[in-house]
Short mmCIF file of C-alpha atoms in Angstrom, two decimals:
data_model
loop_
_atom_site.label_atom_id
_atom_site.label_comp_id
_atom_site.label_asym_id
_atom_site.label_seq_id
_atom_site.Cartn_x
_atom_site.Cartn_y
_atom_site.Cartn_z
CA PHE A 1045 34.90 15.82 -8.41
CA VAL A 1046 32.94 18.62 -6.28
CA ARG A 1047 34.20 19.27 -3.09
CA PRO A 1048 35.07 22.72 -1.51
CA HIS A 1049 35.81 25.34 -3.39
CA ALA A 1050 35.52 23.09 -6.75
CA TRP A 1051 31.39 23.41 -7.82
CA LEU A 1052 29.71 22.39 -10.16
CA ASP A 1053 28.00 25.59 -12.16
CA PRO A 1054 25.24 24.56 -13.99
CA ASP A 1055 24.77 28.68 -14.43
CA PHE A 1056 21.72 30.69 -13.22
CA LEU A 1057 18.83 30.23 -11.70
CA GLU A 1058 16.00 30.45 -13.76
CA THR A 1059 13.00 30.52 -11.35
CA LEU A 1060 10.15 31.42 -13.14
CA PHE A 1061 11.22 33.17 -16.00
CA PRO A 1062 8.78 33.99 -18.18
CA ILE A 1063 7.65 30.78 -20.87
CA THR A 1064 9.69 28.47 -20.28
CA MET A 1065 10.21 28.13 -16.07
CA ASP A 1066 6.72 27.68 -14.49
CA TYR A 1067 6.22 27.14 -10.51
CA THR A 1068 6.88 23.20 -10.91
CA ALA A 1069 10.27 23.16 -13.43
CA SER A 1070 11.73 25.90 -11.23
CA ARG A 1071 11.53 24.19 -7.97
CA THR A 1072 12.18 21.53 -9.78
CA GLU A 1073 15.85 23.00 -10.93
CA MET A 1074 16.61 24.47 -7.44
CA SER A 1075 16.31 21.11 -6.07
CA PHE A 1076 19.15 19.71 -8.22
CA TRP A 1077 21.20 23.24 -8.07
CA CYS A 1078 21.11 22.08 -4.42
CA LEU A 1079 21.72 18.61 -4.74
CA TRP A 1080 24.45 19.21 -6.77
CA SER A 1081 26.32 21.71 -4.19
CA ALA A 1082 25.99 24.08 -7.05
CA PRO A 1083 26.15 28.24 -6.50
CA LEU A 1084 22.91 29.67 -5.62
CA ILE A 1085 23.45 32.85 -8.57
CA VAL A 1086 19.78 34.27 -9.60
CA ALA A 1087 18.81 36.42 -12.14
CA THR A 1088 15.96 38.23 -10.40
CA ASP A 1089 16.32 41.57 -8.37
CA VAL A 1090 15.46 40.00 -5.02
CA ARG A 1091 14.04 42.64 -3.45
CA LYS A 1092 10.66 42.73 -5.95
CA MET A 1093 10.12 38.84 -5.41
CA SER A 1094 6.78 37.42 -6.03
CA THR A 1095 5.95 35.31 -2.60
CA GLU A 1096 6.16 32.08 -5.73
CA LYS A 1097 9.06 32.94 -6.45
CA ARG A 1098 10.89 33.87 -2.89
CA SER A 1099 9.30 30.30 -1.31
CA ILE A 1100 11.64 28.39 -4.32
CA LEU A 1101 14.78 30.41 -4.09
CA MET A 1102 14.32 30.98 -0.66
CA ASN A 1103 13.50 27.92 1.40
CA PRO A 1104 16.04 27.21 3.63
CA GLU A 1105 15.76 23.73 4.21
CA VAL A 1106 16.90 23.52 0.85
CA ILE A 1107 19.48 25.92 1.04
CA ALA A 1108 21.00 24.11 3.78
CA ILE A 1109 20.88 21.01 1.04
CA ASP A 1110 23.18 23.10 -1.58
CA GLN A 1111 25.17 24.80 1.52
CA ASP A 1112 25.91 21.58 3.25
CA ALA A 1113 29.46 21.16 4.82
CA LEU A 1114 30.36 17.85 3.44
CA GLY A 1115 30.83 19.73 0.20
CA VAL A 1116 29.54 16.86 -2.63
CA ALA A 1117 27.57 16.26 -5.85
CA GLY A 1118 24.40 14.08 -5.68
CA ASP A 1119 24.31 11.46 -8.36
CA ILE A 1120 21.83 9.46 -9.65
CA VAL A 1121 20.75 6.09 -8.09
CA ALA A 1122 18.05 5.01 -10.02
CA ARG A 1123 16.23 5.72 -13.07
CA ASP A 1124 13.76 3.77 -15.21
CA ASP A 1125 13.68 5.09 -18.72
CA LYS A 1126 10.21 3.89 -19.22
CA THR A 1127 8.39 5.46 -16.92
CA GLY A 1128 10.35 8.25 -16.44
CA ALA A 1129 11.16 7.86 -12.39
CA GLN A 1130 15.05 8.68 -11.20
CA VAL A 1131 16.39 8.60 -7.89
CA TRP A 1132 19.38 10.94 -7.17
CA ALA A 1133 21.08 10.99 -3.39
CA LYS A 1134 23.33 12.96 -1.70
CA PRO A 1135 25.43 11.97 1.93
CA LEU A 1136 25.28 14.94 4.06
CA HIS A 1137 28.46 15.66 6.74
CA ASN A 1138 26.21 14.83 9.96
CA GLY A 1139 24.75 11.87 8.46
CA ASP A 1140 21.68 12.18 7.36
CA PHE A 1141 21.20 11.91 2.95
CA ALA A 1142 19.27 13.84 0.63
CA VAL A 1143 16.50 12.38 -2.17
CA ILE A 1144 15.11 13.72 -4.61
CA LEU A 1145 12.29 11.51 -6.65
CA TYR A 1146 12.26 13.12 -10.07
CA ASN A 1147 9.93 12.18 -13.14
CA ARG A 1148 11.75 13.58 -15.86
CA HIS A 1149 8.63 13.10 -18.26
CA ARG A 1150 6.63 16.24 -20.14
CA ILE A 1151 3.61 14.12 -20.85
CA PHE A 1152 0.74 14.41 -18.23
CA LYS A 1153 1.38 10.72 -16.68
CA ASN A 1154 2.88 10.83 -12.51
CA ALA A 1155 5.50 8.26 -12.20
CA HIS A 1156 5.05 5.98 -9.21
CA ILE A 1157 8.46 6.05 -7.92
CA SER A 1158 10.07 4.22 -4.66
CA VAL A 1159 13.39 4.22 -2.69
CA GLU A 1160 14.64 1.33 -0.22
CA TRP A 1161 17.17 3.02 2.31
CA LYS A 1162 19.21 0.36 1.40
CA ASP A 1163 20.53 1.60 -2.18
CA LEU A 1164 21.48 4.79 -0.99
CA PRO A 1165 25.23 4.69 -1.57
CA GLY A 1166 27.05 4.95 2.59
CA PHE A 1167 23.55 4.27 3.54
CA PRO A 1168 24.17 2.45 7.19
CA LYS A 1169 23.80 -0.85 7.13
CA GLY A 1170 19.92 -1.88 8.45
CA GLY A 1171 18.77 -0.02 5.80
CA LYS A 1172 15.76 2.05 8.01
CA ALA A 1173 15.37 6.23 8.52
CA SER A 1174 14.53 7.28 11.42
CA SER A 1175 13.10 10.64 9.75
CA VAL A 1176 11.80 11.65 6.89
CA ARG A 1177 10.63 15.53 6.01
CA ASP A 1178 9.80 16.36 2.76
CA LEU A 1179 12.09 19.58 2.14
CA TRP A 1180 9.29 21.47 -0.25
CA GLY A 1181 6.41 20.67 2.23
CA ARG A 1182 8.78 21.56 5.47
CA SER A 1183 7.10 18.91 7.58
CA ASP A 1184 7.83 15.28 8.47
CA ILE A 1185 6.44 12.08 7.17
CA GLU A 1186 5.26 10.74 9.53
CA GLU A 1187 4.14 7.45 8.03
CA ALA A 1188 7.95 7.28 6.88
CA LYS A 1189 8.89 6.64 10.37
CA ASP A 1190 11.22 3.87 10.94
CA SER A 1191 10.87 2.87 7.67
CA ALA A 1192 13.31 0.86 4.61
CA GLY A 1193 11.95 3.61 2.11
CA PHE A 1194 9.77 5.72 0.32
CA GLU A 1195 7.00 6.30 -2.32
CA ALA A 1196 5.29 8.85 -4.41
CA GLU A 1197 3.62 10.16 -7.03
CA VAL A 1198 5.13 12.40 -9.08
CA ALA A 1199 3.72 14.96 -11.27
CA PRO A 1200 5.85 15.15 -14.71
CA ARG A 1201 9.15 17.18 -14.62
CA ASP A 1202 8.24 17.64 -10.72
CA VAL A 1203 10.16 16.03 -7.77
CA VAL A 1204 9.54 15.22 -3.80
CA PHE A 1205 12.55 16.27 -2.24
CA LEU A 1206 13.49 14.32 0.93
CA ARG A 1207 15.93 14.66 4.14
CA VAL A 1208 16.51 11.38 5.56
CA THR A 1209 18.47 10.74 8.70
CA PRO A 1210 18.47 7.56 8.84
CA ALA A 1211 18.20 5.05 12.41
CA LYS A 1212 20.68 4.12 14.74
CA ALA A 1213 21.84 0.57 14.83
CA ALA A 1214 20.52 -0.92 18.27
CA ALA A 1215 23.14 -1.72 20.30
CA ALA A 1216 24.17 -4.91 20.98
CA PRO A 1217 23.77 -6.79 24.81
CA LEU A 1218 26.40 -6.68 26.55
CA GLY A 1219 28.91 -9.70 26.56
CA GLU A 1220 28.15 -10.09 23.23
#
């Protein structure tokens, strides 16, 4: 149901709200708001934000996922209720995919989360990525280049937020 001019509205962001929202919870919240293409409404004086809060609310790569021209919301792709592991994804207008690996557990137990690109709805045949970018780390993940998937250990209530560029299919040799 999410499309341009018809957005999910999960409410305002409570980034680093005292007692309830630490850095991890705030970064996770921002990740999902952006994956859902939700309005980014904050209850804070943006002129007086701390460096930590600014790093969450003003990350241009994360905001780009929210503001993507395709205007669709991400959805859950896989989950394991026993470990708390979840994989969420959404397609982007240029053919890339936004992917969240999320550990929903609140206890102090990391979750090993993996995803194969071919399992993402709409991912091109061949299922390889030409690049994978860590949006919070603002860095390319070189070991994931030309990969068929990705895996990570994710702390409780935390996310790994990725931008995945599918590999272009090789052209068939002439005459075939």
